[in-house]
Amino acid sequence: MDEQRIEAYLSLIQELLNCASGEEVPRLSNYPELIGAELVQVMRAFAEMMAQQGQGNAGWLRNFAGKIEAVNYELPRLETKLVADALLQQGFQQYQQSQYPQAWESLQQSLALYQEIEDKAGIASSLGQLGSVQRNRGNWDEAERLYQQSLQLRTELGDRSG
């Protein structure tokens, strides 16, 4: 990597850190030539530096780099993943507030989007949360089926914590 390219990556990273939530993909789309493994590498290094300095956005940057990598640096897939992640989070919050019909809908939508981009970790998370909704509704057989599907995917992924 030459110095000019590193400066371009750092400039883009600063732009991402300063933009409003939901504006990340449009910002990235302005620099298609920078999107790739090198950007993710620089993002992770920059996040590590931020963490050492105690800056709060380090975790966000590290997480966002992982999302870019997870969708193979494809912006349309990244946009879909971000929407799916937001729906998963919304469904989880609705579940915590015992809003089971709303949670079910949000989680079903997240599941469909994760399936569209073939994000196995996202699919597993959605299935697990859907299982929890069914469990709390008293639908034990359906909950078990969803939990089993989630477990199978997490096993494939080597996700022991999941």
mmCIF file of C-alpha atoms in Angstrom:
data_model
loop_
_atom_site.group_PDB
_atom_site.id
_atom_site.type_symbol
_atom_site.label_atom_id
_atom_site.label_comp_id
_atom_site.label_asym_id
_atom_site.label_seq_id
_atom_site.Cartn_x
_atom_site.Cartn_y
_atom_site.Cartn_z
ATOM 1 C CA MET A 1 0.000 0.000 0.000
ATOM 2 C CA ASP A 2 1.373 3.352 -0.943
ATOM 3 C CA GLU A 3 1.067 6.420 1.247
ATOM 4 C CA GLN A 4 -1.506 8.099 -0.983
ATOM 5 C CA ARG A 5 -3.787 5.041 -0.824
ATOM 6 C CA ILE A 6 -3.480 4.878 2.970
ATOM 7 C CA GLU A 7 -4.431 8.554 3.181
ATOM 8 C CA ALA A 8 -7.493 7.849 1.028
ATOM 9 C CA TYR A 9 -8.493 4.982 3.353
ATOM 10 C CA LEU A 10 -8.029 7.147 6.442
ATOM 11 C CA SER A 11 -10.062 9.946 4.905
ATOM 12 C CA LEU A 12 -12.880 7.533 4.102
ATOM 13 C CA ILE A 13 -12.735 6.082 7.620
ATOM 14 C CA GLN A 14 -13.048 9.570 9.124
ATOM 15 C CA GLU A 15 -15.988 10.243 6.835
ATOM 16 C CA LEU A 16 -17.680 7.023 7.984
ATOM 17 C CA LEU A 17 -17.059 7.844 11.646
ATOM 18 C CA ASN A 18 -18.558 11.310 11.223
ATOM 19 C CA CYS A 19 -21.578 10.500 9.065
ATOM 20 C CA ALA A 20 -25.079 9.930 10.392
ATOM 21 C CA SER A 21 -26.229 6.404 11.058
ATOM 22 C CA GLY A 22 -27.616 4.904 7.865
ATOM 23 C CA GLU A 23 -25.414 7.059 5.644
ATOM 24 C CA GLU A 24 -22.487 4.626 5.580
ATOM 25 C CA VAL A 25 -23.357 2.823 2.335
ATOM 26 C CA PRO A 26 -23.963 6.030 0.350
ATOM 27 C CA ARG A 27 -20.608 7.321 1.599
ATOM 28 C CA LEU A 28 -18.856 4.094 0.636
ATOM 29 C CA SER A 29 -20.488 4.139 -2.794
ATOM 30 C CA ASN A 30 -18.632 7.390 -3.526
ATOM 31 C CA TYR A 31 -15.343 5.448 -3.315
ATOM 32 C CA PRO A 32 -15.870 2.056 -5.006
ATOM 33 C CA GLU A 33 -12.165 1.828 -5.828
ATOM 34 C CA LEU A 34 -11.321 1.767 -2.104
ATOM 35 C CA ILE A 35 -13.676 -1.004 -1.049
ATOM 36 C CA GLY A 36 -11.858 -4.252 -0.452
ATOM 37 C CA ALA A 37 -9.668 -6.246 1.881
ATOM 38 C CA GLU A 38 -7.122 -3.442 2.270
ATOM 39 C CA LEU A 39 -9.807 -1.024 3.498
ATOM 40 C CA VAL A 40 -10.945 -3.567 6.080
ATOM 41 C CA GLN A 41 -7.334 -4.090 7.171
ATOM 42 C CA VAL A 42 -6.789 -0.336 7.623
ATOM 43 C CA MET A 43 -10.145 0.013 9.412
ATOM 44 C CA ARG A 44 -9.181 -2.678 11.911
ATOM 45 C CA ALA A 45 -5.755 -1.142 12.498
ATOM 46 C CA PHE A 46 -7.318 2.284 12.974
ATOM 47 C CA ALA A 47 -9.915 0.814 15.349
ATOM 48 C CA GLU A 48 -7.125 -0.766 17.383
ATOM 49 C CA MET A 49 -5.355 2.593 17.611
ATOM 50 C CA MET A 50 -8.621 4.243 18.670
ATOM 51 C CA ALA A 51 -9.169 1.589 21.350
ATOM 52 C CA GLN A 52 -5.682 2.138 22.750
ATOM 53 C CA GLN A 53 -6.446 5.847 22.955
ATOM 54 C CA GLY A 54 -9.773 5.158 24.652
ATOM 55 C CA GLN A 55 -11.910 6.503 21.835
ATOM 56 C CA GLY A 56 -15.463 5.163 21.963
ATOM 57 C CA ASN A 57 -16.046 4.520 18.261
ATOM 58 C CA ALA A 58 -13.398 1.799 18.035
ATOM 59 C CA GLY A 59 -15.899 -0.998 18.584
ATOM 60 C CA TRP A 60 -18.270 0.393 15.969
ATOM 61 C CA LEU A 61 -15.467 0.674 13.411
ATOM 62 C CA ARG A 62 -14.227 -2.857 14.097
ATOM 63 C CA ASN A 63 -17.789 -4.168 13.803
ATOM 64 C CA PHE A 64 -18.441 -2.258 10.574
ATOM 65 C CA ALA A 65 -15.212 -3.573 9.042
ATOM 66 C CA GLY A 66 -16.434 -7.080 9.822
ATOM 67 C CA LYS A 67 -19.738 -6.370 8.097
ATOM 68 C CA ILE A 68 -17.980 -5.168 4.953
ATOM 69 C CA GLU A 69 -15.856 -8.296 4.945
ATOM 70 C CA ALA A 70 -18.840 -10.581 5.632
ATOM 71 C CA VAL A 71 -20.587 -9.476 2.442
ATOM 72 C CA ASN A 72 -17.459 -9.861 0.308
ATOM 73 C CA TYR A 73 -17.081 -6.095 -0.136
ATOM 74 C CA GLU A 74 -20.318 -5.821 -2.157
ATOM 75 C CA LEU A 75 -22.234 -2.629 -1.354
ATOM 76 C CA PRO A 76 -25.735 -3.853 -2.278
ATOM 77 C CA ARG A 77 -25.241 -6.828 0.043
ATOM 78 C CA LEU A 78 -23.849 -4.543 2.748
ATOM 79 C CA GLU A 79 -26.934 -2.365 2.546
ATOM 80 C CA THR A 80 -29.166 -5.436 2.868
ATOM 81 C CA LYS A 81 -27.101 -6.683 5.815
ATOM 82 C CA LEU A 82 -27.395 -3.358 7.628
ATOM 83 C CA VAL A 83 -31.179 -3.363 7.212
ATOM 84 C CA ALA A 84 -31.344 -6.992 8.380
ATOM 85 C CA ASP A 85 -29.175 -6.175 11.404
ATOM 86 C CA ALA A 86 -31.448 -3.255 12.311
ATOM 87 C CA LEU A 87 -34.548 -5.455 12.005
ATOM 88 C CA LEU A 88 -32.935 -8.145 14.156
ATOM 89 C CA GLN A 89 -32.127 -5.566 16.829
ATOM 90 C CA GLN A 90 -35.634 -4.135 16.608
ATOM 91 C CA GLY A 91 -37.136 -7.610 16.939
ATOM 92 C CA PHE A 92 -34.980 -8.339 19.972
ATOM 93 C CA GLN A 93 -36.084 -5.094 21.631
ATOM 94 C CA GLN A 94 -39.713 -5.844 20.871
ATOM 95 C CA TYR A 95 -39.259 -9.334 22.320
ATOM 96 C CA GLN A 96 -37.791 -7.856 25.510
ATOM 97 C CA GLN A 97 -40.863 -5.631 25.803
ATOM 98 C CA SER A 98 -43.162 -8.657 25.331
ATOM 99 C CA GLN A 99 -44.399 -7.304 22.003
ATOM 100 C CA TYR A 100 -44.386 -10.780 20.476
ATOM 101 C CA PRO A 101 -46.426 -10.181 17.287
ATOM 102 C CA GLN A 102 -44.255 -7.178 16.377
ATOM 103 C CA ALA A 103 -41.082 -9.048 17.289
ATOM 104 C CA TRP A 104 -42.167 -11.992 15.134
ATOM 105 C CA GLU A 105 -42.708 -9.697 12.141
ATOM 106 C CA SER A 106 -39.376 -7.875 12.528
ATOM 107 C CA LEU A 107 -37.489 -11.133 12.990
ATOM 108 C CA GLN A 108 -39.191 -12.747 9.977
ATOM 109 C CA GLN A 109 -38.128 -9.771 7.870
ATOM 110 C CA SER A 110 -34.549 -9.980 9.147
ATOM 111 C CA LEU A 111 -34.492 -13.710 8.420
ATOM 112 C CA ALA A 112 -35.638 -13.162 4.824
ATOM 113 C CA LEU A 113 -32.939 -10.542 4.238
ATOM 114 C CA TYR A 114 -30.199 -12.681 5.782
ATOM 115 C CA GLN A 115 -31.310 -15.585 3.587
ATOM 116 C CA GLU A 116 -31.194 -13.305 0.532
ATOM 117 C CA ILE A 117 -27.512 -12.502 1.159
ATOM 118 C CA GLU A 118 -26.724 -15.967 2.520
ATOM 119 C CA ASP A 119 -25.529 -14.642 5.892
ATOM 120 C CA LYS A 120 -25.517 -17.831 7.964
ATOM 121 C CA ALA A 121 -24.680 -16.078 11.233
ATOM 122 C CA GLY A 122 -27.568 -13.666 10.728
ATOM 123 C CA ILE A 123 -29.907 -16.504 9.787
ATOM 124 C CA ALA A 124 -28.911 -18.387 12.942
ATOM 125 C CA SER A 125 -29.494 -15.314 15.120
ATOM 126 C CA SER A 126 -32.900 -14.660 13.581
ATOM 127 C CA LEU A 127 -33.942 -18.290 13.975
ATOM 128 C CA GLY A 128 -32.841 -18.305 17.620
ATOM 129 C CA GLN A 129 -34.808 -15.159 18.387
ATOM 130 C CA LEU A 130 -37.842 -16.500 16.533
ATOM 131 C CA GLY A 131 -37.549 -19.607 18.708
ATOM 132 C CA SER A 132 -37.585 -17.442 21.812
ATOM 133 C CA VAL A 133 -40.729 -15.664 20.631
ATOM 134 C CA GLN A 134 -42.434 -19.004 20.032
ATOM 135 C CA ARG A 135 -41.301 -20.304 23.414
ATOM 136 C CA ASN A 136 -42.798 -17.314 25.197
ATOM 137 C CA ARG A 137 -46.025 -17.757 23.238
ATOM 138 C CA GLY A 138 -46.181 -21.341 24.488
ATOM 139 C CA ASN A 139 -45.513 -22.920 21.080
ATOM 140 C CA TRP A 140 -42.928 -25.398 22.365
ATOM 141 C CA ASP A 141 -42.672 -27.625 19.271
ATOM 142 C CA GLU A 142 -42.175 -24.676 16.934
ATOM 143 C CA ALA A 143 -39.656 -23.121 19.335
ATOM 144 C CA GLU A 144 -37.678 -26.367 19.427
ATOM 145 C CA ARG A 145 -37.687 -26.608 15.618
ATOM 146 C CA LEU A 146 -36.360 -23.040 15.284
ATOM 147 C CA TYR A 147 -33.754 -23.563 18.007
ATOM 148 C CA GLN A 148 -32.563 -26.750 16.262
ATOM 149 C CA GLN A 149 -32.150 -24.914 12.961
ATOM 150 C CA SER A 150 -30.218 -22.151 14.688
ATOM 151 C CA LEU A 151 -28.028 -24.659 16.508
ATOM 152 C CA GLN A 152 -27.244 -26.514 13.285
ATOM 153 C CA LEU A 153 -26.070 -23.314 11.576
ATOM 154 C CA ARG A 154 -24.066 -22.179 14.590
ATOM 155 C CA THR A 155 -22.401 -25.593 14.727
ATOM 156 C CA GLU A 156 -21.490 -25.306 11.026
ATOM 157 C CA LEU A 157 -20.021 -21.882 11.714
ATOM 158 C CA GLY A 158 -18.094 -23.049 14.768
ATOM 159 C CA ASP A 159 -19.971 -20.521 16.884
ATOM 160 C CA ARG A 160 -19.735 -22.122 20.315
ATOM 161 C CA SER A 161 -21.098 -19.091 22.141
ATOM 162 C CA GLY A 162 -24.246 -19.069 19.990
#
